């Protein structure tokens, strides 16, 4: 399997116990090997563009952002197709996305498809709404969930089972 794309994500390991079983069934990214996370920039650079200079630039940008704590207390929806958890506050994620996009302006989040990039942790998508509703109800019963992100991951992969892997970790700055 050859990696065909990259992503910058904030892993949320604290969420795995709550969302893992649902993501395994309803989120293809989980089947590809991507952990529970909030996306910062996707798609990012082509895999062949990952150089030491690029890694240094990402590291510098991420280190300039303070560590933070968040809570996931609400299940939300994008239409009837995507169920997700809303981080509160969401500003640290917005700031990370803005800083990295400013540093790498050729790589807008989600290819520039959305005017407002809403930070979210996907639970499931693109399956029958009844399945997503059941997952949403099960997850909601276990909220709130607290997390303390400490890093951004650069992952590379392809849309295939277990194809994504972490190639670099970038520590957030001191709080």
CSV table of N, CA and C in Angstrom, one decimal:
chain,number,residue,atom,x,y,z
A,1,UNK,N,0.8,-1.2,0.0
A,1,UNK,CA,0.0,0.0,0.0
A,1,UNK,C,0.9,1.2,0.0
A,2,UNK,N,0.6,2.1,-0.9
A,2,UNK,CA,1.4,3.4,-1.0
A,2,UNK,C,0.5,4.5,-0.4
A,3,UNK,N,1.1,5.3,0.4
A,3,UNK,CA,0.4,6.5,1.0
A,3,UNK,C,0.1,7.4,-0.1
A,4,UNK,N,-1.2,7.9,-0.2
A,4,UNK,CA,-1.5,8.9,-1.2
A,4,UNK,C,-2.0,10.2,-0.6
A,5,UNK,N,-2.1,10.3,0.7
A,5,UNK,CA,-2.5,11.6,1.3
A,5,UNK,C,-2.0,11.7,2.7
A,6,UNK,N,-2.0,12.9,3.3
A,6,UNK,CA,-1.6,13.1,4.6
A,6,UNK,C,-2.6,14.0,5.4
A,7,UNK,N,-2.5,14.0,6.7
A,7,UNK,CA,-3.4,14.7,7.6
A,7,UNK,C,-2.7,15.1,8.8
A,8,UNK,N,-3.1,16.3,9.3
A,8,UNK,CA,-2.6,16.8,10.7
A,8,UNK,C,-3.8,16.7,11.6
A,9,UNK,N,-3.7,15.9,12.6
A,9,UNK,CA,-4.8,15.7,13.6
A,9,UNK,C,-4.3,15.8,15.0
A,10,UNK,N,-5.3,16.1,15.9
A,10,UNK,CA,-5.1,16.1,17.3
A,10,UNK,C,-5.7,14.8,17.8
A,11,UNK,N,-4.9,13.8,18.2
A,11,UNK,CA,-5.5,12.6,18.8
A,11,UNK,C,-6.2,12.8,20.1
A,12,UNK,N,-7.3,12.1,20.3
A,12,UNK,CA,-8.0,12.2,21.6
A,12,UNK,C,-8.2,10.8,22.1
A,13,UNK,N,-7.1,10.3,22.7
A,13,UNK,CA,-7.2,8.9,23.2
A,13,UNK,C,-8.2,8.7,24.3
A,14,UNK,N,-8.5,9.8,25.1
A,14,UNK,CA,-9.5,9.7,26.1
A,14,UNK,C,-10.9,9.4,25.6
A,15,UNK,N,-11.1,9.6,24.3
A,15,UNK,CA,-12.4,9.3,23.7
A,15,UNK,C,-12.6,7.9,23.2
A,16,UNK,N,-11.5,7.1,23.1
A,16,UNK,CA,-11.6,5.8,22.5
A,16,UNK,C,-12.6,4.9,23.3
A,17,UNK,N,-12.6,4.9,24.6
A,17,UNK,CA,-13.5,4.0,25.3
A,17,UNK,C,-15.0,4.4,25.0
A,18,UNK,N,-15.3,5.6,24.8
A,18,UNK,CA,-16.6,6.1,24.5
A,18,UNK,C,-17.1,5.9,23.1
A,19,UNK,N,-16.2,6.2,22.1
A,19,UNK,CA,-16.6,6.2,20.7
A,19,UNK,C,-16.0,5.1,19.9
A,20,UNK,N,-15.0,4.4,20.4
A,20,UNK,CA,-14.3,3.4,19.6
A,20,UNK,C,-15.1,2.3,19.0
A,21,UNK,N,-16.1,1.8,19.7
A,21,UNK,CA,-16.9,0.7,19.1
A,21,UNK,C,-17.8,1.3,18.0
A,22,UNK,N,-18.3,2.5,18.2
A,22,UNK,CA,-19.1,3.1,17.1
A,22,UNK,C,-18.3,3.5,15.9
A,23,UNK,N,-17.1,4.1,16.2
A,23,UNK,CA,-16.3,4.4,15.1
A,23,UNK,C,-15.9,3.2,14.3
A,24,UNK,N,-15.6,2.1,14.9
A,24,UNK,CA,-15.2,0.9,14.2
A,24,UNK,C,-16.3,0.4,13.2
A,25,UNK,N,-17.6,0.7,13.6
A,25,UNK,CA,-18.7,0.3,12.7
A,25,UNK,C,-19.1,1.4,11.7
A,26,UNK,N,-18.9,2.6,12.1
A,26,UNK,CA,-19.6,3.7,11.3
A,26,UNK,C,-18.6,4.8,10.8
A,27,UNK,N,-17.4,4.7,11.1
A,27,UNK,CA,-16.4,5.7,10.6
A,27,UNK,C,-15.3,5.0,9.9
A,28,UNK,N,-15.3,5.2,8.5
A,28,UNK,CA,-14.2,4.5,7.7
A,28,UNK,C,-12.8,4.8,8.2
A,29,UNK,N,-12.6,6.0,8.7
A,29,UNK,CA,-11.3,6.4,9.1
A,29,UNK,C,-10.7,5.5,10.2
A,30,UNK,N,-11.6,5.1,11.1
A,30,UNK,CA,-11.2,4.1,12.2
A,30,UNK,C,-10.7,2.8,11.5
A,31,UNK,N,-11.4,2.4,10.5
A,31,UNK,CA,-11.0,1.1,9.9
A,31,UNK,C,-9.7,1.3,9.1
A,32,UNK,N,-9.4,2.5,8.7
A,32,UNK,CA,-8.2,2.8,8.0
A,32,UNK,C,-7.0,2.9,9.0
A,33,UNK,N,-7.3,3.0,10.3
A,33,UNK,CA,-6.2,3.0,11.3
A,33,UNK,C,-6.0,4.4,11.9
A,34,UNK,N,-7.0,5.3,11.7
A,34,UNK,CA,-6.9,6.7,12.3
A,34,UNK,C,-7.6,6.7,13.6
A,35,UNK,N,-6.9,7.1,14.7
A,35,UNK,CA,-7.5,7.1,16.0
A,35,UNK,C,-8.6,8.2,16.2
A,36,UNK,N,-9.3,8.1,17.3
A,36,UNK,CA,-10.3,9.2,17.6
A,36,UNK,C,-9.5,10.5,17.6
A,37,UNK,N,-10.0,11.5,16.9
A,37,UNK,CA,-9.3,12.7,16.8
A,37,UNK,C,-10.1,13.9,16.4
A,38,UNK,N,-9.5,15.1,16.4
A,38,UNK,CA,-10.1,16.3,15.8
A,38,UNK,C,-9.1,16.7,14.7
A,39,UNK,N,-9.6,16.8,13.5
A,39,UNK,CA,-8.8,17.2,12.4
A,39,UNK,C,-8.3,18.6,12.4
A,40,UNK,N,-7.1,18.8,12.1
A,40,UNK,CA,-6.5,20.2,12.1
A,40,UNK,C,-6.4,20.6,10.6
A,41,UNK,N,-5.7,19.8,9.8
A,41,UNK,CA,-5.6,20.1,8.3
A,41,UNK,C,-5.7,18.8,7.6
A,42,UNK,N,-6.7,18.7,6.7
A,42,UNK,CA,-6.9,17.5,5.8
A,42,UNK,C,-7.6,18.0,4.6
A,43,UNK,N,-7.1,17.6,3.4
A,43,UNK,CA,-5.8,16.9,3.2
A,43,UNK,C,-4.7,17.9,3.4
A,44,UNK,N,-3.5,17.3,3.8
A,44,UNK,CA,-2.4,18.2,3.9
A,44,UNK,C,-1.5,17.9,2.7
A,45,UNK,N,-0.2,18.1,2.8
A,45,UNK,CA,0.7,18.0,1.7
A,45,UNK,C,0.7,16.5,1.1
A,46,UNK,N,1.1,16.4,-0.2
A,46,UNK,CA,1.3,15.0,-0.7
A,46,UNK,C,2.4,14.3,0.1
A,47,UNK,N,2.3,13.0,0.3
A,47,UNK,CA,3.3,12.3,1.1
A,47,UNK,C,4.7,12.6,0.6
A,48,UNK,N,5.0,12.7,-0.7
A,48,UNK,CA,6.3,12.9,-1.2
A,48,UNK,C,6.8,14.3,-0.8
A,49,UNK,N,6.0,15.2,-0.3
A,49,UNK,CA,6.4,16.6,0.0
A,49,UNK,C,6.8,16.7,1.5
A,50,UNK,N,6.7,15.6,2.2
A,50,UNK,CA,7.1,15.6,3.7
A,50,UNK,C,8.6,15.5,3.7
A,51,UNK,N,9.2,16.7,4.1
A,51,UNK,CA,10.6,16.8,4.1
A,51,UNK,C,11.0,17.3,5.6
A,52,UNK,N,12.3,17.2,5.8
A,52,UNK,CA,12.7,17.7,7.1
A,52,UNK,C,12.3,19.2,7.3
A,53,UNK,N,12.4,20.0,6.3
A,53,UNK,CA,12.1,21.4,6.4
A,53,UNK,C,10.6,21.6,6.7
A,54,UNK,N,9.7,20.8,6.1
A,54,UNK,CA,8.3,20.8,6.3
A,54,UNK,C,8.0,20.4,7.8
A,55,UNK,N,8.7,19.3,8.2
A,55,UNK,CA,8.5,18.9,9.6
A,55,UNK,C,8.9,19.9,10.6
A,56,UNK,N,10.0,20.6,10.3
A,56,UNK,CA,10.5,21.7,11.2
A,56,UNK,C,9.5,22.8,11.3
A,57,UNK,N,8.9,23.2,10.1
A,57,UNK,CA,7.9,24.3,10.1
A,57,UNK,C,6.6,23.9,10.8
A,58,UNK,N,6.2,22.7,10.7
A,58,UNK,CA,5.0,22.2,11.5
A,58,UNK,C,5.3,22.2,13.0
A,59,UNK,N,6.5,21.7,13.3
A,59,UNK,CA,6.9,21.6,14.7
A,59,UNK,C,6.9,23.0,15.3
A,60,UNK,N,7.5,24.0,14.6
A,60,UNK,CA,7.6,25.3,15.1
A,60,UNK,C,6.2,26.0,15.3
A,61,UNK,N,5.4,25.7,14.4
A,61,UNK,CA,4.0,26.3,14.5
A,61,UNK,C,3.2,25.7,15.6
A,62,UNK,N,3.3,24.4,15.7
A,62,UNK,CA,2.5,23.7,16.8
A,62,UNK,C,3.1,24.1,18.2
A,63,UNK,N,4.4,24.1,18.3
A,63,UNK,CA,5.0,24.5,19.6
A,63,UNK,C,4.6,25.9,20.0
A,64,UNK,N,4.2,26.7,19.1
A,64,UNK,CA,3.8,28.1,19.4
A,64,UNK,C,2.4,28.2,19.9
A,65,UNK,N,1.7,27.0,19.9
A,65,UNK,CA,0.3,27.0,20.4
A,65,UNK,C,0.3,26.3,21.8
A,66,UNK,N,-0.4,26.9,22.8
A,66,UNK,CA,-0.4,26.4,24.1
A,66,UNK,C,-1.2,25.1,24.2
A,67,UNK,N,-0.8,24.3,25.2
A,67,UNK,CA,-1.6,23.1,25.5
A,67,UNK,C,-3.0,23.6,26.1
A,68,UNK,N,-3.9,22.7,26.0
A,68,UNK,CA,-5.3,23.1,26.5
A,68,UNK,C,-6.0,21.9,27.0
A,69,UNK,N,-7.1,22.2,27.6
A,69,UNK,CA,-8.1,21.1,28.1
A,69,UNK,C,-9.4,21.4,27.5
A,70,UNK,N,-10.1,20.3,27.2
A,70,UNK,CA,-11.4,20.4,26.5
A,70,UNK,C,-12.4,19.4,27.1
A,71,UNK,N,-13.6,19.7,26.8
A,71,UNK,CA,-14.7,18.8,27.2
A,71,UNK,C,-15.6,18.5,26.0
A,72,UNK,N,-16.0,17.3,25.9
A,72,UNK,CA,-17.0,16.9,24.9
A,72,UNK,C,-18.2,16.6,25.7
A,73,UNK,N,-19.2,17.4,25.6
A,73,UNK,CA,-20.5,17.3,26.3
A,73,UNK,C,-21.7,17.2,25.4
A,74,UNK,N,-21.5,17.4,24.1
A,74,UNK,CA,-22.7,17.4,23.2
A,74,UNK,C,-22.4,16.6,22.0
A,75,UNK,N,-23.4,15.8,21.6
A,75,UNK,CA,-23.4,15.1,20.3
A,75,UNK,C,-24.2,16.0,19.4
A,76,UNK,N,-23.6,16.2,18.2
A,76,UNK,CA,-24.2,17.0,17.2
A,76,UNK,C,-24.2,16.3,15.8
A,77,UNK,N,-24.9,16.9,14.9
A,77,UNK,CA,-25.0,16.3,13.5
A,77,UNK,C,-24.7,17.3,12.5
A,78,UNK,N,-24.1,16.8,11.4
A,78,UNK,CA,-24.0,17.6,10.1
A,78,UNK,C,-25.1,16.9,9.3
A,79,UNK,N,-26.2,17.6,9.1
A,79,UNK,CA,-27.4,17.0,8.4
A,79,UNK,C,-27.8,15.7,9.1
A,80,UNK,N,-28.1,14.7,8.3
A,80,UNK,CA,-28.4,13.3,8.8
A,80,UNK,C,-27.3,12.3,8.5
A,81,UNK,N,-26.2,12.8,8.0
A,81,UNK,CA,-25.2,11.9,7.5
A,81,UNK,C,-24.0,11.8,8.5
A,82,UNK,N,-23.7,12.7,9.3
A,82,UNK,CA,-22.6,12.7,10.2
A,82,UNK,C,-22.9,13.0,11.6
A,83,UNK,N,-22.6,12.1,12.5
A,83,UNK,CA,-22.8,12.4,14.0
A,83,UNK,C,-21.4,12.6,14.6
A,84,UNK,N,-21.3,13.6,15.4
A,84,UNK,CA,-20.0,14.0,16.0
A,84,UNK,C,-20.1,14.6,17.4
A,85,UNK,N,-18.9,14.7,18.0
A,85,UNK,CA,-18.8,15.3,19.3
A,85,UNK,C,-18.3,16.7,19.2
A,86,UNK,N,-18.9,17.6,19.9
A,86,UNK,CA,-18.4,19.0,19.9
A,86,UNK,C,-17.5,19.3,21.0
A,87,UNK,N,-16.3,19.7,20.7
A,87,UNK,CA,-15.3,20.1,21.8
A,87,UNK,C,-15.7,21.5,22.3
A,88,UNK,N,-15.5,21.6,23.6
A,88,UNK,CA,-15.7,22.9,24.3
A,88,UNK,C,-14.6,23.2,25.2
A,89,UNK,N,-13.9,24.3,25.0
A,89,UNK,CA,-14.0,25.2,23.9
A,89,UNK,C,-13.5,24.7,22.6
A,90,UNK,N,-13.9,25.2,21.5
A,90,UNK,CA,-13.4,24.8,20.2
A,90,UNK,C,-12.3,25.7,19.7
A,91,UNK,N,-12.1,26.8,20.4
A,91,UNK,CA,-11.2,27.8,19.9
A,91,UNK,C,-9.7,27.3,19.8
A,92,UNK,N,-9.2,26.4,20.7
A,92,UNK,CA,-7.9,25.9,20.5
A,92,UNK,C,-7.7,25.2,19.2
A,93,UNK,N,-8.7,24.4,18.8
A,93,UNK,CA,-8.6,23.7,17.5
A,93,UNK,C,-8.7,24.7,16.3
A,94,UNK,N,-9.6,25.7,16.5
A,94,UNK,CA,-9.7,26.7,15.4
A,94,UNK,C,-8.3,27.5,15.3
A,95,UNK,N,-7.7,27.8,16.4
A,95,UNK,CA,-6.4,28.5,16.4
A,95,UNK,C,-5.3,27.6,15.7
A,96,UNK,N,-5.3,26.3,16.1
A,96,UNK,CA,-4.3,25.4,15.4
A,96,UNK,C,-4.5,25.4,13.9
A,97,UNK,N,-5.8,25.2,13.5
A,97,UNK,CA,-6.1,25.1,12.1
A,97,UNK,C,-5.6,26.5,11.4
A,98,UNK,N,-6.0,27.6,12.0
A,98,UNK,CA,-5.7,28.9,11.4
A,98,UNK,C,-4.2,29.1,11.3
A,99,UNK,N,-3.4,28.7,12.4
A,99,UNK,CA,-2.0,28.9,12.4
A,99,UNK,C,-1.3,28.0,11.3
A,100,UNK,N,-1.7,26.8,11.2
A,100,UNK,CA,-1.1,25.9,10.2
A,100,UNK,C,-1.5,26.2,8.8
A,101,UNK,N,-2.7,26.6,8.6
A,101,UNK,CA,-3.2,27.0,7.3
A,101,UNK,C,-2.4,28.3,6.9
A,102,UNK,N,-2.2,29.2,7.8
A,102,UNK,CA,-1.4,30.4,7.5
A,102,UNK,C,0.0,30.1,7.1
A,103,UNK,N,0.5,29.1,7.7
A,103,UNK,CA,1.9,28.6,7.4
A,103,UNK,C,2.0,27.9,6.1
A,104,UNK,N,0.9,27.2,5.8
A,104,UNK,CA,0.8,26.4,4.6
A,104,UNK,C,-0.4,26.7,3.8
A,105,UNK,N,-0.4,27.9,3.2
A,105,UNK,CA,-1.7,28.5,2.6
A,105,UNK,C,-2.1,27.7,1.3
A,106,UNK,N,-1.3,26.8,0.8
A,106,UNK,CA,-1.7,26.0,-0.4
A,106,UNK,C,-2.6,24.8,0.0
A,107,UNK,N,-2.8,24.6,1.3
A,107,UNK,CA,-3.5,23.5,1.8
A,107,UNK,C,-4.6,23.9,2.8
A,108,UNK,N,-5.7,24.5,2.2
A,108,UNK,CA,-6.8,24.8,3.1
A,108,UNK,C,-7.5,23.6,3.6
A,109,UNK,N,-8.1,23.7,4.8
A,109,UNK,CA,-8.8,22.6,5.4
A,109,UNK,C,-9.9,22.1,4.4
A,110,UNK,N,-10.0,20.8,4.3
A,110,UNK,CA,-11.0,20.2,3.5
A,110,UNK,C,-11.1,20.8,2.1
A,111,UNK,N,-9.9,21.1,1.5
A,111,UNK,CA,-9.8,21.7,0.2
A,111,UNK,C,-10.6,23.0,0.0
A,112,UNK,N,-10.9,23.7,1.1
A,112,UNK,CA,-11.7,24.9,1.0
A,112,UNK,C,-13.2,24.7,0.8
A,113,UNK,N,-13.7,23.5,1.0
A,113,UNK,CA,-15.1,23.2,0.8
A,113,UNK,C,-16.0,23.9,1.7
A,114,UNK,N,-15.6,24.3,2.9
A,114,UNK,CA,-16.5,24.8,3.9
A,114,UNK,C,-16.0,26.2,4.4
A,115,UNK,N,-16.9,27.2,4.5
A,115,UNK,CA,-16.6,28.5,4.9
A,115,UNK,C,-16.2,28.5,6.4
A,116,UNK,N,-16.9,27.7,7.2
A,116,UNK,CA,-16.5,27.6,8.6
A,116,UNK,C,-16.1,26.1,8.9
A,117,UNK,N,-14.8,26.0,9.2
A,117,UNK,CA,-14.3,24.7,9.6
A,117,UNK,C,-14.6,24.4,11.0
A,118,UNK,N,-15.6,23.5,11.3
A,118,UNK,CA,-16.1,23.3,12.6
A,118,UNK,C,-15.3,22.1,13.3
A,119,UNK,N,-14.6,22.4,14.3
A,119,UNK,CA,-13.8,21.3,15.0
A,119,UNK,C,-14.8,20.3,15.5
A,120,UNK,N,-14.5,19.0,15.3
A,120,UNK,CA,-15.4,17.9,15.7
A,120,UNK,C,-14.6,16.6,15.7
A,121,UNK,N,-15.2,15.7,16.5
A,121,UNK,CA,-14.7,14.3,16.6
A,121,UNK,C,-15.8,13.5,16.0
A,122,UNK,N,-15.5,12.9,14.9
A,122,UNK,CA,-16.5,12.1,14.2
A,122,UNK,C,-16.8,10.8,14.9
A,123,UNK,N,-18.0,10.5,15.1
A,123,UNK,CA,-18.5,9.2,15.7
A,123,UNK,C,-18.8,8.2,14.5
A,124,UNK,N,-19.5,8.8,13.5
A,124,UNK,CA,-19.9,7.9,12.4
A,124,UNK,C,-20.5,8.8,11.3
A,125,UNK,N,-20.6,8.2,10.1
A,125,UNK,CA,-21.1,8.9,8.9
A,125,UNK,C,-21.5,8.0,7.8
A,126,UNK,N,-22.4,8.5,7.0
A,126,UNK,CA,-22.8,7.8,5.7
A,126,UNK,C,-23.3,6.4,5.9
A,127,UNK,N,-24.0,6.2,7.0
A,127,UNK,CA,-24.8,4.9,7.1
A,127,UNK,C,-26.2,5.3,7.5
A,128,UNK,N,-27.1,4.3,7.5
A,128,UNK,CA,-28.5,4.7,7.8
A,128,UNK,C,-28.6,5.5,9.0
A,129,UNK,N,-29.5,6.6,9.0
A,129,UNK,CA,-29.7,7.5,10.1
A,129,UNK,C,-30.0,6.7,11.4
A,130,UNK,N,-30.8,5.7,11.3
A,130,UNK,CA,-31.2,4.9,12.5
A,130,UNK,C,-30.0,4.4,13.2
A,131,UNK,N,-29.0,3.9,12.5
A,131,UNK,CA,-27.7,3.4,13.1
A,131,UNK,C,-27.0,4.5,13.7
A,132,UNK,N,-26.9,5.7,13.1
A,132,UNK,CA,-26.2,6.8,13.7
A,132,UNK,C,-26.9,7.3,14.9
A,133,UNK,N,-28.2,7.3,14.9
A,133,UNK,CA,-29.0,7.8,16.0
A,133,UNK,C,-28.8,6.9,17.2
A,134,UNK,N,-28.7,5.6,17.0
A,134,UNK,CA,-28.4,4.6,18.1
A,134,UNK,C,-27.0,4.9,18.7
A,135,UNK,N,-26.1,5.1,17.8
A,135,UNK,CA,-24.7,5.4,18.2
A,135,UNK,C,-24.7,6.7,19.0
A,136,UNK,N,-25.4,7.7,18.5
A,136,UNK,CA,-25.4,9.0,19.1
A,136,UNK,C,-26.0,8.9,20.5
A,137,UNK,N,-27.1,8.2,20.7
A,137,UNK,CA,-27.7,8.0,22.0
A,137,UNK,C,-26.8,7.3,23.0
A,138,UNK,N,-26.1,6.2,22.5
A,138,UNK,CA,-25.2,5.5,23.3
A,138,UNK,C,-24.0,6.4,23.8
A,139,UNK,N,-23.5,7.2,22.9
A,139,UNK,CA,-22.4,8.0,23.2
A,139,UNK,C,-22.8,9.1,24.2
A,140,UNK,N,-24.0,9.7,23.9
A,140,UNK,CA,-24.5,10.8,24.7
A,140,UNK,C,-24.6,10.4,26.2
A,141,UNK,N,-25.0,9.1,26.4
A,141,UNK,CA,-25.2,8.6,27.8
A,141,UNK,C,-23.9,8.6,28.5
A,142,UNK,N,-22.8,8.6,27.8
A,142,UNK,CA,-21.4,8.5,28.5
A,142,UNK,C,-20.7,9.9,28.6
A,143,UNK,N,-21.4,10.9,28.2
A,143,UNK,CA,-20.7,12.3,28.2
A,143,UNK,C,-21.1,12.9,29.6
A,144,UNK,N,-20.3,13.9,30.1
A,144,UNK,CA,-19.2,14.5,29.3
A,144,UNK,C,-17.9,13.7,29.4
A,145,UNK,N,-17.1,14.0,28.5
A,145,UNK,CA,-15.8,13.4,28.3
A,145,UNK,C,-14.7,14.5,28.3
A,146,UNK,N,-13.7,14.4,29.2
A,146,UNK,CA,-12.7,15.4,29.3
A,146,UNK,C,-11.4,14.9,28.6
A,147,UNK,N,-10.7,15.8,28.0
A,147,UNK,CA,-9.4,15.5,27.4
A,147,UNK,C,-8.4,16.6,27.5
A,148,UNK,N,-7.1,16.3,27.4
A,148,UNK,CA,-6.1,17.2,27.5
A,148,UNK,C,-5.1,17.0,26.4
A,149,UNK,N,-5.4,17.4,25.2
A,149,UNK,CA,-4.5,17.2,24.1
A,149,UNK,C,-3.1,17.8,24.3
A,150,UNK,N,-2.1,17.0,23.9
A,150,UNK,CA,-0.7,17.4,24.1
A,150,UNK,C,0.1,17.4,22.8
A,151,UNK,N,-0.5,16.9,21.7
A,151,UNK,CA,0.3,16.8,20.5
A,151,UNK,C,-0.6,16.8,19.2
A,152,UNK,N,0.0,17.1,18.1
A,152,UNK,CA,-0.5,17.0,16.8
A,152,UNK,C,0.2,15.9,16.1
A,153,UNK,N,-0.5,15.0,15.4
A,153,UNK,CA,0.1,14.0,14.6
A,153,UNK,C,0.1,14.3,13.1
A,154,UNK,N,1.1,13.9,12.4
A,154,UNK,CA,1.1,13.9,11.0
A,154,UNK,C,1.0,12.5,10.6
A,155,UNK,N,-0.1,12.2,9.9
A,155,UNK,CA,-0.4,10.8,9.5
A,155,UNK,C,-0.4,10.7,8.0
A,156,UNK,N,0.0,9.6,7.4
A,156,UNK,CA,0.0,9.4,6.0
A,156,UNK,C,-0.8,8.1,5.7
A,157,UNK,N,-1.4,8.0,4.6
A,157,UNK,CA,-2.2,6.8,4.3
A,157,UNK,C,-2.9,6.8,3.0
A,158,UNK,N,-3.8,5.8,2.9
A,158,UNK,CA,-4.7,5.7,1.8
A,158,UNK,C,-6.0,5.1,2.3
A,159,UNK,N,-7.1,5.2,1.5
A,159,UNK,CA,-8.4,4.8,1.9
A,159,UNK,C,-8.5,3.2,1.8
A,160,UNK,N,-7.7,2.6,2.7
A,160,UNK,CA,-7.7,1.1,2.7
A,160,UNK,C,-7.6,0.7,4.2
A,161,UNK,N,-8.1,-0.5,4.6
A,161,UNK,CA,-8.0,-0.9,6.0
A,161,UNK,C,-6.6,-0.9,6.5
A,162,UNK,N,-6.4,-0.3,7.7
A,162,UNK,CA,-5.1,-0.3,8.4
A,162,UNK,C,-4.0,0.4,7.6
A,163,UNK,N,-4.3,1.3,6.7
A,163,UNK,CA,-3.3,1.9,5.8
A,163,UNK,C,-2.7,3.2,6.4
A,164,UNK,N,-3.3,3.8,7.4
A,164,UNK,CA,-2.8,5.0,7.9
A,164,UNK,C,-1.8,4.8,9.0
A,165,UNK,N,-0.7,5.6,9.0
A,165,UNK,CA,0.3,5.5,10.1
A,165,UNK,C,0.8,6.9,10.4
A,166,UNK,N,1.3,7.0,11.7
A,166,UNK,CA,1.8,8.3,12.2
A,166,UNK,C,3.3,8.3,11.7
A,167,UNK,N,3.7,9.5,11.1
A,167,UNK,CA,5.1,9.6,10.7
A,167,UNK,C,5.8,10.7,11.5
A,168,UNK,N,5.0,11.5,12.2
A,168,UNK,CA,5.6,12.6,13.1
A,168,UNK,C,4.7,13.0,14.1
A,169,UNK,N,5.2,13.4,15.3
A,169,UNK,CA,4.4,13.9,16.4
A,169,UNK,C,5.0,15.3,16.8
A,170,UNK,N,4.1,16.2,17.0
A,170,UNK,CA,4.5,17.6,17.3
A,170,UNK,C,3.9,18.0,18.6
A,171,UNK,N,4.7,18.3,19.6
A,171,UNK,CA,4.2,18.7,20.9
A,171,UNK,C,3.7,20.1,20.9
A,172,UNK,N,2.5,20.3,21.5
A,172,UNK,CA,2.0,21.6,21.8
A,172,UNK,C,2.9,22.3,22.8
A,173,UNK,N,2.9,23.7,22.8
A,173,UNK,CA,3.7,24.4,23.7
A,173,UNK,C,3.3,24.3,25.1
A,174,UNK,N,4.0,24.9,26.0
A,174,UNK,CA,3.7,24.9,27.4
A,174,UNK,C,2.5,25.7,27.7
A,175,UNK,N,1.6,25.3,28.6
A,175,UNK,CA,0.4,26.0,28.9
A,175,UNK,C,0.7,27.4,29.6
